[in-house]
Amino acid sequence: MQDQDTKSLWGDAFSRLVRDRWALISLIIVLAYSLIALLASFGVGVPDWKTSMGAEYLPPGGSLWLGTDLFGRDVFAKVIHGTKIAMSVGLVTSLIAIPIGVVIGALAGYFGGWIDDIISWFITTFSSIPNIMLLISITLILGKGLTSVYLALGMTGWVGLARLIRGEVMKHKEREYVQAAGAIGGGHLRKLFIHILPNVTHLVIINTSLQFQTAIKSEVILSYLGLGVQGEPSWGTMIDDARMELARGVWWQLAGATVAMFIVVLAFNILGDALRDALDPKLKGK
Amino acid sequence: MTNYIIRRLLYLIPVIFGVSFIIFILFNVVAGDPAPLLLGKHATAQQIHDLREQLGLNKPLFAQYMDVVRSSFTLDFGRSWATRQDIYDMIRQGAWPSLTLTIPAFAISTIVSVLLSLVVAFYRGKGIDLFIRFLCIAGMSISSVAYILFFQYFLAYKMGWFEISGYEPEFPQFLSYVALPGIIWIVLSLGPDVRFFRTVILDEIYQDYVRTARAKGLGEITVLLKHVLRNAMIPIITYVVIQIPFLILGALLLESFFSIPGLGGITLNALNSSDFPVIKAMAVLSSIAYILFSLLTDVLYTLADPRVKLK
């Protein structure tokens, strides 16, 4: 019985989501990018970015849709490889930040008292340091490269979600269904993780979409500062290359990376809004 | 209210402890030894030893942490490790270029966003609303780095309307240097700002008191400006004021790209050269500013809404 109810809730949200044409298109775009990223990680069916395809800075045309870079490498192939980097940054940082945010926020919201005091102090302390400063510090300290970018973004990205979950769990813990769960002998952990958390899952899903695009945008900034991916192309390093290229009239690396990023971040933005509308019951009917 | 303010000010103590702890863990424990980095490749073991002694890096970790805490509470950060300059002198020199860039840009972008979101709320659901909302989301989806590169190339290099980079501290001259980074700042802020303000305003627009105001015959513009905006003020104040402490640190990316010698650039250089005292000073000062400004938002609440009591 309970199982069926859960299904119909999520099913309802899903049907609402796909009924919205823009949300559906965004979902398809996100899935397509994920597929490309997956194919690129296995090196299947994607063009090769490593070898020189012709002279340096060939303008777009023919089989080289986006021309070539300084070393004659195919810019389109670099964009595809950048997709892999961007999506992996989104995925890995979400996998780090979201569990931290959920657990920390849930513990603070549920137990209150001194646990909440300590966690709130930690959250305030963390948010009082400018985010970009923390990001750059962590990446520099762990050494330039993709792993550091994952860790830096993962370790700074949980704060907003933790605050959100804390507030929501606080509201839920006084509700009757939680009292009922306690009355039939459910302990704290059971009440928190089995009963309350499923009711705040929608926040986690909405936040994941936000986390993904923030991570993709931040990777570009870190790579641009020379702290990110080393030795392979990412959208950030391509935009960084464009600094020197624009004055020579070479615009295709900047355009390729910017447009590729624009499309997927836009899709995540629209999807995030649509998810909020579909999943947040407070907004129903508005 | 006095009690509340005192309590919030006392909260500075644990936060400063926390910030100095995070910075200490990052730079003294996780990071490598800064001495070889500061001395360069050709340093001898003796030089490294002497420098470590001089910077207090040979003390036990706990003693080092106590040094960090002491300097954070006394706000005596000493001198930069990299340039040997007094840190407050560096901040004094960097503050003006940073603030000439961030304050006008922040003020203009906030005013424009509030006005724009009122327009959008006025035409809610109509073509203009959809169009501006789409522009906001689209604008937010472009990398800030791409904006900087493109604007600098097109408006400064190609069209020659602005200086490409650099800075002069005298009054009318600095305008030509901060104009372009300021415009980029405004373009970057408009998207998220308008989206947030629009949501806040629309949250109010369906309330009963708005219906009452319309029912007694007030025009839609009067309703928006005198009733809705006033009630939407609390979230708007929070959103705006809490950004101010981070203005002080300057616009890190914009400053480094346009070679503006501000605090953002100083911070970036310090991070790149493991200049621990400068990083510590920036982190501690910005977190103090953060706490003070969040206290300020609470006090402003009571002005915006007399029902709010701070306890």
Coordinates of C-alpha atoms in Angstrom, one line a residue:
Chain A
M1 CA 0.0 0.0 0.0
Q2 CA 2.6 2.5 1.1
D3 CA 4.7 1.5 -1.9
Q4 CA 2.0 2.3 -4.3
D5 CA 1.4 5.7 -2.7
T6 CA 5.1 6.6 -3.1
K7 CA 5.1 5.5 -6.7
S8 CA 2.1 7.6 -7.5
L9 CA 3.7 10.7 -5.9
W10 CA 6.8 10.4 -8.0
G11 CA 4.8 9.3 -11.0
D12 CA 2.6 12.3 -10.6
A13 CA 5.7 14.6 -10.4
F14 CA 7.2 12.9 -13.4
S15 CA 4.2 13.3 -15.6
R16 CA 3.9 16.9 -14.6
L17 CA 7.5 17.4 -15.5
V18 CA 7.3 15.9 -19.0
R19 CA 4.1 17.7 -19.7
D20 CA 6.1 20.9 -19.6
R21 CA 7.7 21.0 -23.1
W22 CA 10.7 23.0 -22.1
A23 CA 11.4 20.7 -19.1
L24 CA 11.2 17.7 -21.4
I25 CA 13.6 19.2 -23.9
S26 CA 16.0 20.1 -21.0
L27 CA 15.8 16.6 -19.6
I28 CA 16.7 15.2 -23.1
I29 CA 19.6 17.6 -23.4
V30 CA 21.0 16.6 -20.0
L31 CA 20.6 12.9 -20.9
A32 CA 22.3 13.5 -24.2
Y33 CA 25.3 15.2 -22.5
S34 CA 25.5 12.4 -20.0
L35 CA 25.6 9.9 -22.9
I36 CA 28.3 11.8 -24.7
A37 CA 30.3 12.0 -21.5
L38 CA 29.9 8.3 -20.9
L39 CA 30.9 7.5 -24.5
A40 CA 33.9 9.8 -24.2
S41 CA 35.1 8.1 -21.0
F42 CA 35.2 4.8 -22.8
G43 CA 36.6 6.4 -25.9
V44 CA 33.8 4.9 -28.0
G45 CA 32.4 6.8 -31.0
V46 CA 33.9 10.1 -30.2
P47 CA 36.5 12.0 -32.3
D48 CA 40.1 12.0 -31.2
W49 CA 41.3 15.2 -29.7
K50 CA 45.0 14.3 -29.3
T51 CA 46.2 14.0 -32.8
S52 CA 46.9 16.9 -35.1
M53 CA 44.3 17.1 -37.9
G54 CA 45.9 19.8 -40.0
A55 CA 47.5 23.2 -39.8
E56 CA 47.2 25.5 -36.7
Y57 CA 44.1 27.6 -36.3
L58 CA 42.1 26.3 -39.3
P59 CA 38.8 28.1 -39.3
P60 CA 35.6 26.0 -39.0
G61 CA 34.6 24.2 -42.2
G62 CA 34.5 20.9 -43.9
S63 CA 34.9 17.9 -41.6
L64 CA 36.4 20.1 -38.9
W65 CA 33.2 21.7 -37.7
L66 CA 34.9 23.9 -35.2
G67 CA 38.3 24.3 -36.8
T68 CA 41.6 23.5 -35.1
D69 CA 43.6 24.9 -32.3
L70 CA 47.3 26.0 -32.0
F71 CA 48.5 22.4 -32.4
G72 CA 46.1 21.6 -35.2
R73 CA 43.9 19.6 -33.0
D74 CA 40.2 19.2 -33.7
V75 CA 38.3 21.8 -31.6
F76 CA 35.1 19.9 -31.8
A77 CA 36.8 16.8 -30.4
K78 CA 38.1 19.0 -27.6
V79 CA 34.5 20.2 -26.9
I80 CA 33.4 16.6 -26.6
H81 CA 36.2 15.7 -24.3
G82 CA 35.3 18.9 -22.2
T83 CA 31.8 17.5 -21.9
K84 CA 33.2 14.5 -20.2
I85 CA 35.2 16.6 -17.8
A86 CA 32.3 18.9 -17.1
M87 CA 29.7 16.2 -16.5
S88 CA 32.2 14.2 -14.3
V89 CA 32.8 17.4 -12.2
G90 CA 29.1 17.8 -11.8
L91 CA 28.5 14.2 -10.8
V92 CA 31.5 13.7 -8.5
T93 CA 31.0 16.9 -6.6
S94 CA 27.3 16.2 -6.2
L95 CA 28.2 12.7 -4.9
I96 CA 30.5 14.4 -2.3
A97 CA 28.5 17.5 -1.4
I98 CA 24.9 16.1 -1.3
P99 CA 25.5 13.3 1.3
I100 CA 27.4 15.7 3.5
G101 CA 24.8 18.4 3.2
V102 CA 21.9 15.9 3.9
V103 CA 23.5 14.2 6.9
I104 CA 24.8 17.4 8.5
G105 CA 21.5 19.3 7.9
A106 CA 19.3 16.4 9.1
L107 CA 21.3 15.9 12.3
A108 CA 21.2 19.6 13.2
G109 CA 17.5 19.9 12.4
Y110 CA 16.4 16.7 14.1
F111 CA 18.4 16.7 17.3
G112 CA 18.6 20.5 17.9
G113 CA 20.2 21.5 21.1
W114 CA 24.0 21.5 21.3
I115 CA 24.3 19.4 18.1
D116 CA 22.5 22.1 16.2
D117 CA 24.6 24.8 17.9
I118 CA 27.8 23.2 16.8
I119 CA 26.6 22.5 13.3
S120 CA 25.1 26.0 12.9
W121 CA 28.4 27.4 14.1
F122 CA 30.2 25.3 11.5
I123 CA 27.8 26.4 8.7
T124 CA 28.1 30.1 9.7
T125 CA 31.9 29.9 9.8
F126 CA 32.0 28.2 6.4
S127 CA 29.7 30.7 4.8
S128 CA 31.6 33.7 6.3
I129 CA 34.7 32.9 4.2
P130 CA 34.2 33.9 0.6
N131 CA 33.5 30.8 -1.5
I132 CA 36.0 31.5 -4.3
M133 CA 38.7 32.0 -1.7
L134 CA 38.0 28.6 -0.2
L135 CA 37.8 27.0 -3.6
I136 CA 41.1 28.4 -4.8
S137 CA 42.8 27.6 -1.4
I138 CA 41.7 23.9 -1.4
T139 CA 42.6 23.4 -5.1
L140 CA 46.0 25.0 -4.6
I141 CA 46.8 23.0 -1.5
L142 CA 45.8 19.7 -2.8
G143 CA 47.7 20.4 -6.0
K144 CA 46.4 21.5 -9.4
G145 CA 44.3 18.9 -11.2
L146 CA 40.9 17.4 -11.6
T147 CA 40.9 15.4 -8.3
S148 CA 41.5 18.7 -6.4
V149 CA 38.7 20.4 -8.3
Y150 CA 36.3 17.5 -7.3
L151 CA 37.3 17.7 -3.7
A152 CA 37.3 21.5 -3.5
L153 CA 33.8 21.8 -5.1
G154 CA 32.5 18.9 -3.1
M155 CA 33.8 20.2 0.2
T156 CA 32.3 23.7 -0.3
G157 CA 29.1 22.8 -2.1
W158 CA 27.2 21.2 0.9
V159 CA 26.5 24.4 2.8
G160 CA 23.4 25.6 1.1
L161 CA 21.8 22.2 1.1
A162 CA 22.6 21.6 4.7
R163 CA 20.9 24.8 5.7
L164 CA 17.9 23.9 3.6
I165 CA 17.5 20.4 5.0
R166 CA 18.1 21.6 8.6
G167 CA 15.1 23.9 8.3
E168 CA 12.9 21.4 6.6
V169 CA 13.7 18.6 9.1
M170 CA 13.0 20.9 12.0
K171 CA 9.5 21.5 10.6
H172 CA 8.9 17.8 10.0
K173 CA 10.1 16.4 13.3
E174 CA 7.0 17.7 15.2
R175 CA 4.5 16.3 12.7
E176 CA 2.1 13.6 13.7
Y177 CA 3.5 10.9 11.4
V178 CA 6.9 11.2 13.1
Q179 CA 5.2 11.1 16.5
A180 CA 3.3 8.0 15.4
A181 CA 6.6 6.4 14.2
G182 CA 8.0 7.1 17.7
A183 CA 4.9 5.7 19.4
I184 CA 5.3 2.3 17.7
G185 CA 8.8 2.2 19.0
G186 CA 10.9 3.7 16.2
G187 CA 14.2 5.1 17.5
H188 CA 15.8 8.4 16.5
L189 CA 17.7 7.1 13.5
R190 CA 14.7 5.3 12.2
K191 CA 12.5 8.3 12.5
L192 CA 15.0 10.5 10.9
F193 CA 16.3 8.4 8.0
I194 CA 13.3 6.2 7.3
H195 CA 10.5 8.6 8.0
I196 CA 11.6 12.2 7.7
L197 CA 14.2 12.0 5.0
P198 CA 12.0 10.6 2.2
N199 CA 9.8 13.6 2.8
V200 CA 12.6 16.1 2.0
T201 CA 14.0 14.2 -1.0
H202 CA 12.5 16.6 -3.4
L203 CA 14.8 19.3 -2.0
V204 CA 17.8 17.0 -2.7
I205 CA 16.7 16.5 -6.3
I206 CA 16.2 20.2 -6.9
N207 CA 19.5 20.9 -5.3
T208 CA 21.3 18.3 -7.4
S209 CA 20.4 20.2 -10.5
L210 CA 21.7 23.4 -9.0
Q211 CA 24.9 21.7 -7.7
F212 CA 25.6 20.3 -11.2
Q213 CA 25.5 23.6 -12.9
T214 CA 27.4 25.4 -10.2
A215 CA 30.1 22.8 -10.4
I216 CA 30.3 23.1 -14.2
K217 CA 30.6 26.9 -14.0
S218 CA 33.2 26.7 -11.2
E219 CA 35.3 24.1 -13.0
V220 CA 35.6 26.6 -15.9
I221 CA 36.7 29.4 -13.5
L222 CA 39.3 27.2 -11.8
S223 CA 40.6 25.8 -15.0
Y224 CA 40.8 29.3 -16.3
L225 CA 42.9 30.3 -13.3
G226 CA 45.2 27.4 -14.2
L227 CA 44.2 25.3 -11.2
G228 CA 41.9 22.7 -12.9
V229 CA 42.4 20.0 -15.4
Q230 CA 46.0 19.5 -16.5
G231 CA 47.1 18.0 -19.8
E232 CA 43.7 17.5 -21.3
P233 CA 41.1 19.8 -22.7
S234 CA 38.2 21.1 -20.6
W235 CA 35.8 24.0 -21.4
G236 CA 37.7 26.1 -18.9
T237 CA 41.1 25.5 -20.5
M238 CA 39.7 26.1 -23.9
I239 CA 38.3 29.5 -22.8
D240 CA 41.7 30.2 -21.2
D241 CA 43.4 29.5 -24.5
A242 CA 41.0 31.9 -26.2
R243 CA 42.6 34.8 -24.2
M244 CA 45.6 34.7 -26.6
E245 CA 43.6 33.7 -29.6
L246 CA 40.9 36.4 -29.8
A247 CA 43.3 39.1 -30.9
R248 CA 44.3 36.9 -33.8
G249 CA 40.7 36.5 -34.8
V250 CA 40.5 32.9 -33.6
W251 CA 37.1 32.8 -32.0
W252 CA 36.1 29.1 -32.5
Q253 CA 37.6 27.7 -29.3
L254 CA 35.8 30.3 -27.2
A255 CA 32.6 29.9 -29.1
G256 CA 32.7 26.1 -29.0
A257 CA 33.3 25.8 -25.3
T258 CA 30.9 28.6 -24.4
V259 CA 28.0 27.3 -26.5
A260 CA 28.5 23.7 -25.2
M261 CA 28.5 25.0 -21.7
F262 CA 25.6 27.4 -22.3
I263 CA 23.3 24.7 -23.6
V264 CA 23.8 22.2 -20.7
V265 CA 23.7 24.9 -17.9
L266 CA 20.6 26.4 -19.5
A267 CA 19.0 22.9 -19.5
F268 CA 19.9 22.4 -15.9
N269 CA 18.5 25.8 -15.0
I270 CA 15.2 25.1 -16.7
L271 CA 15.1 21.5 -15.4
G272 CA 15.7 22.8 -11.9
D273 CA 12.8 25.3 -12.1
A274 CA 10.5 22.6 -13.6
L275 CA 11.5 20.1 -10.8
R276 CA 10.7 22.7 -8.2
D277 CA 7.3 23.3 -9.7
A278 CA 6.7 19.6 -10.1
L279 CA 8.0 18.5 -6.7
D280 CA 7.3 21.3 -4.3
P281 CA 3.8 20.9 -3.0
K282 CA 3.7 24.4 -1.6
L283 CA 3.8 25.8 -5.1
K284 CA 1.0 23.7 -6.4
G285 CA -1.8 25.6 -8.2
K286 CA 0.1 28.8 -8.2
Chain B
M1 CA 17.3 44.5 21.0
T2 CA 20.5 45.6 22.7
N3 CA 20.7 42.1 24.2
Y4 CA 20.3 40.6 20.8
I5 CA 23.0 42.7 19.3
I6 CA 25.4 42.0 22.1
R7 CA 24.8 38.2 21.8
R8 CA 25.3 38.4 18.1
L9 CA 28.5 40.3 18.5
L10 CA 29.8 37.7 21.0
Y11 CA 29.1 35.1 18.3
L12 CA 32.1 36.7 16.5
I13 CA 34.3 34.9 19.0
P14 CA 33.5 31.3 18.0
V15 CA 33.3 32.3 14.4
I16 CA 36.8 33.8 14.4
F17 CA 38.0 30.7 16.2
G18 CA 36.4 28.6 13.4
V19 CA 37.8 30.7 10.6
S20 CA 41.3 30.7 12.0
F21 CA 41.0 26.9 12.5
I22 CA 39.9 26.2 8.9
I23 CA 42.6 28.5 7.5
F24 CA 45.2 26.9 9.9
I25 CA 44.3 23.4 8.9
L26 CA 44.4 24.2 5.3
F27 CA 47.6 26.1 5.2
N28 CA 49.7 24.8 8.1
V29 CA 48.7 21.2 8.2
V30 CA 47.4 20.1 4.7
A31 CA 49.6 22.4 2.7
G32 CA 53.3 21.8 2.3
D33 CA 56.1 23.8 3.8
P34 CA 55.9 27.4 2.6
A35 CA 59.6 28.1 3.3
P36 CA 61.1 26.5 0.1
L37 CA 58.3 28.1 -2.0
L38 CA 59.1 31.6 -0.6
L39 CA 62.8 31.2 -1.0
G40 CA 62.7 29.9 -4.5
K41 CA 64.5 26.9 -6.0
H42 CA 68.1 27.7 -5.0
A43 CA 67.6 28.0 -1.3
T44 CA 70.0 26.2 1.0
A45 CA 68.9 24.0 3.9
Q46 CA 70.2 26.6 6.3
Q47 CA 68.2 29.4 4.7
I48 CA 65.1 27.3 4.9
H49 CA 65.7 26.5 8.5
D50 CA 66.3 30.1 9.4
L51 CA 63.2 31.3 7.6
R52 CA 61.1 28.6 9.3
E53 CA 62.5 29.8 12.6
Q54 CA 61.7 33.4 11.7
L55 CA 58.1 32.7 10.6
G56 CA 57.4 30.5 13.7
L57 CA 57.0 27.3 11.6
N58 CA 59.3 25.3 13.9
K59 CA 57.0 25.6 16.9
P60 CA 54.7 22.7 17.7
L61 CA 51.4 22.8 15.8
F62 CA 49.3 23.8 18.8
A63 CA 51.6 26.8 19.5
Q64 CA 51.3 27.7 15.8
Y65 CA 47.6 27.6 16.0
M66 CA 47.6 29.8 19.1
D67 CA 49.7 32.3 17.1
V68 CA 47.0 32.3 14.4
V69 CA 44.2 32.7 17.0
R70 CA 46.1 35.5 18.7
S71 CA 46.7 37.5 15.5
S72 CA 43.1 36.9 14.4
F73 CA 41.7 38.3 17.6
T74 CA 44.1 41.2 17.9
L75 CA 43.7 41.9 14.2
D76 CA 47.5 42.2 14.1
F77 CA 48.4 40.3 11.0
G78 CA 52.0 41.6 10.7
R79 CA 53.7 41.6 7.3
S80 CA 53.3 39.7 4.1
W81 CA 55.7 36.8 3.8
A82 CA 56.0 37.3 0.1
T83 CA 56.5 41.1 -0.2
R84 CA 57.5 42.0 3.4
Q85 CA 54.9 44.8 3.2
D86 CA 52.7 45.7 6.2
I87 CA 49.4 44.0 5.6
Y88 CA 47.3 47.0 6.6
D89 CA 49.2 49.1 4.1
M90 CA 48.5 46.6 1.4
I91 CA 44.8 46.6 2.4
R92 CA 44.7 50.4 2.4
Q93 CA 46.2 50.5 -1.0
G94 CA 44.0 47.8 -2.4
A95 CA 40.7 49.0 -0.9
W96 CA 40.3 52.1 -3.1
P97 CA 40.7 50.4 -6.5
S98 CA 38.4 47.5 -5.3
L99 CA 35.7 49.8 -3.9
T100 CA 35.7 52.1 -6.9
L101 CA 34.9 49.0 -9.0
T102 CA 32.5 47.1 -6.8
I103 CA 30.4 49.8 -5.0
P104 CA 29.1 51.7 -8.1
A105 CA 28.6 48.4 -10.0
F106 CA 26.8 46.8 -7.0
A107 CA 24.6 49.9 -6.5
I108 CA 23.6 50.2 -10.1
S109 CA 22.9 46.5 -10.6
T110 CA 20.7 46.4 -7.4
I111 CA 18.7 49.4 -8.4
V112 CA 18.3 48.2 -12.0
S113 CA 17.3 44.7 -10.9
V114 CA 14.7 45.9 -8.4
L115 CA 13.1 48.2 -11.1
L116 CA 13.3 45.4 -13.7
S117 CA 11.7 42.9 -11.4
L118 CA 8.9 45.4 -10.7
V119 CA 8.3 45.8 -14.4
V120 CA 8.3 42.0 -14.8
A121 CA 5.9 41.6 -11.9
F122 CA 3.6 44.2 -13.4
Y123 CA 3.5 42.3 -16.7
R124 CA 3.5 38.9 -15.0
G125 CA 2.6 36.0 -17.3
K126 CA 2.8 38.3 -20.4
G127 CA 5.3 38.3 -23.2
I128 CA 7.7 40.8 -21.5
D129 CA 7.8 38.7 -18.4
L130 CA 8.6 35.5 -20.3
F131 CA 11.2 37.2 -22.4
I132 CA 13.0 38.8 -19.5
R133 CA 12.9 35.6 -17.5
F134 CA 14.4 33.7 -20.4
L135 CA 17.1 36.4 -20.8
C136 CA 17.9 36.0 -17.0
I137 CA 18.3 32.2 -17.2
A138 CA 20.2 32.4 -20.5
G139 CA 22.5 35.1 -19.1
M140 CA 23.2 33.0 -16.0
S141 CA 24.1 30.0 -18.2
I142 CA 27.1 31.7 -19.9
S143 CA 30.4 31.4 -18.1
S144 CA 31.6 34.6 -16.4
V145 CA 35.0 34.1 -17.9
A146 CA 33.4 34.1 -21.4
Y147 CA 31.7 37.4 -20.6
I148 CA 34.9 38.9 -19.5
L149 CA 36.9 37.7 -22.5
F150 CA 34.2 38.7 -25.0
F151 CA 33.4 42.1 -23.6
Q152 CA 37.1 43.0 -23.2
Y153 CA 37.8 41.9 -26.8
F154 CA 34.8 43.4 -28.4
L155 CA 34.1 46.6 -26.5
A156 CA 37.7 47.5 -25.5
Y157 CA 40.0 46.0 -28.1
K158 CA 37.8 46.1 -31.2
M159 CA 35.6 49.2 -30.6
G160 CA 38.1 51.0 -28.4
W161 CA 35.3 52.4 -26.1
F162 CA 37.1 51.4 -22.9
E163 CA 40.6 50.9 -21.6
I164 CA 41.7 47.3 -22.1
S165 CA 43.2 47.0 -18.6
G166 CA 45.1 49.0 -15.9
Y167 CA 44.1 51.5 -13.3
E168 CA 44.6 55.1 -12.2
P169 CA 43.5 56.1 -8.7
E170 CA 42.6 59.8 -9.5
F171 CA 38.9 60.6 -9.6
P172 CA 37.8 61.1 -13.2
Q173 CA 40.5 58.9 -14.7
F174 CA 39.6 55.7 -12.8
L175 CA 36.2 55.8 -14.3
S176 CA 37.5 54.8 -17.7
Y177 CA 39.2 51.8 -16.2
V178 CA 36.4 50.5 -13.9
A179 CA 33.6 51.2 -16.4
L180 CA 34.0 48.0 -18.4
P181 CA 34.6 45.6 -15.5
G182 CA 31.7 47.4 -13.8
I183 CA 29.4 46.7 -16.8
I184 CA 30.4 43.1 -16.8
W185 CA 29.6 42.9 -13.1
I186 CA 26.2 44.4 -13.7
V187 CA 25.5 42.0 -16.6
L188 CA 26.5 39.1 -14.4
S189 CA 24.3 40.2 -11.5
L190 CA 21.2 41.0 -13.4
G191 CA 20.1 37.4 -14.1
P192 CA 20.2 36.0 -10.6
D193 CA 19.0 39.3 -9.0
V194 CA 16.0 39.8 -11.2
R195 CA 14.9 36.2 -10.8
F196 CA 15.1 36.3 -7.1
F197 CA 13.4 39.7 -6.7
R198 CA 10.6 38.6 -9.1
T199 CA 9.9 35.5 -7.0
V200 CA 9.8 37.5 -3.8
I201 CA 7.5 40.1 -5.3
L202 CA 5.2 37.5 -6.8
D203 CA 5.0 35.8 -3.4
E204 CA 3.5 39.0 -2.1
I205 CA 1.3 39.8 -5.0
Y206 CA -1.3 37.0 -4.3
Q207 CA -1.8 38.0 -0.6
D208 CA -5.1 39.2 0.7
Y209 CA -3.9 42.7 1.5
V210 CA -3.0 43.2 -2.1
R211 CA -6.5 42.3 -3.1
T212 CA -7.8 44.7 -0.5
A213 CA -5.6 47.5 -1.9
R214 CA -6.9 46.9 -5.4
A215 CA -10.5 46.7 -4.2
K216 CA -10.3 50.1 -2.6
G217 CA -9.4 51.4 -6.1
L218 CA -5.7 51.9 -6.0
G219 CA -3.9 51.6 -9.3
E220 CA -1.7 48.6 -10.0
I221 CA 1.5 50.8 -9.9
T222 CA 0.6 52.3 -6.5
V223 CA -0.2 48.8 -5.2
L224 CA 3.2 47.5 -6.4
L225 CA 5.3 50.4 -5.1
K226 CA 3.5 51.3 -1.9
H227 CA 2.3 47.9 -0.7
V228 CA 4.0 45.0 -2.5
L229 CA 7.5 46.4 -2.6
R230 CA 7.3 47.4 1.1
N231 CA 6.4 43.9 2.1
A232 CA 8.9 42.3 -0.2
M233 CA 11.6 44.4 1.4
I234 CA 12.8 41.8 4.0
P235 CA 14.0 39.2 1.7
I236 CA 15.4 41.9 -0.6
I237 CA 17.3 43.5 2.2
T238 CA 18.7 40.1 3.3
Y239 CA 19.8 39.3 -0.3
V240 CA 21.4 42.6 -0.9
V241 CA 23.1 43.4 2.4
I242 CA 24.6 40.0 2.8
Q243 CA 26.6 40.5 -0.4
I244 CA 28.3 43.7 0.9
P245 CA 31.0 42.0 2.9
F246 CA 32.1 40.2 -0.2
L247 CA 32.3 43.5 -2.1
I248 CA 35.1 44.5 0.2
L249 CA 37.2 41.6 -1.0
G250 CA 36.7 42.9 -4.4
A251 CA 35.9 41.1 -7.6
L252 CA 38.7 38.6 -7.7
L253 CA 38.3 37.5 -11.4
L254 CA 37.5 40.9 -12.8
E255 CA 40.4 42.6 -11.0
S256 CA 42.9 40.0 -12.0
F257 CA 41.7 40.1 -15.6
F258 CA 41.6 43.9 -15.9
S259 CA 44.9 44.3 -13.9
I260 CA 43.1 46.4 -11.2
P261 CA 45.4 46.5 -8.2
G262 CA 42.6 45.8 -5.7
L263 CA 42.1 43.4 -2.8
G264 CA 40.9 40.6 -5.1
G265 CA 44.2 40.7 -6.9
I266 CA 46.1 40.9 -3.6
T267 CA 44.2 37.8 -2.4
L268 CA 44.8 35.9 -5.6
N269 CA 48.5 36.6 -5.5
A270 CA 48.7 35.6 -1.8
L271 CA 46.9 32.3 -2.6
N272 CA 49.3 31.7 -5.4
S273 CA 52.4 32.3 -3.3
S274 CA 51.2 30.7 -0.1
D275 CA 51.4 34.1 1.6
F276 CA 49.7 32.8 4.8
P277 CA 49.5 36.1 6.8
V278 CA 47.7 37.9 3.9
I279 CA 45.3 34.9 3.3
K280 CA 44.6 34.8 7.1
A281 CA 43.9 38.6 7.2
M282 CA 41.6 38.5 4.2
A283 CA 39.7 35.5 5.6
V284 CA 39.3 36.8 9.1
L285 CA 38.4 40.3 8.0
S286 CA 35.8 39.1 5.5
S287 CA 34.2 36.8 8.1
I288 CA 34.0 39.6 10.6
A289 CA 32.4 41.7 7.9
Y290 CA 30.0 38.9 7.2
I291 CA 28.9 38.6 10.8
L292 CA 28.5 42.4 11.2
F293 CA 26.5 42.7 8.0
S294 CA 24.2 39.8 8.9
L295 CA 23.6 41.6 12.2
L296 CA 22.9 44.7 10.2
T297 CA 20.2 42.9 8.1
D298 CA 18.5 41.8 11.3
V299 CA 18.5 45.4 12.5
L300 CA 17.2 46.6 9.2
Y301 CA 14.3 44.1 9.4
T302 CA 13.0 46.0 12.4
L303 CA 13.0 49.2 10.4
A304 CA 11.3 47.6 7.4
D305 CA 8.7 45.8 9.4
P306 CA 7.9 47.1 12.9
R307 CA 6.3 43.8 13.9
V308 CA 9.8 42.1 13.9
K309 CA 11.2 42.0 17.4
L310 CA 14.8 40.9 17.9
K311 CA 15.1 38.7 20.9

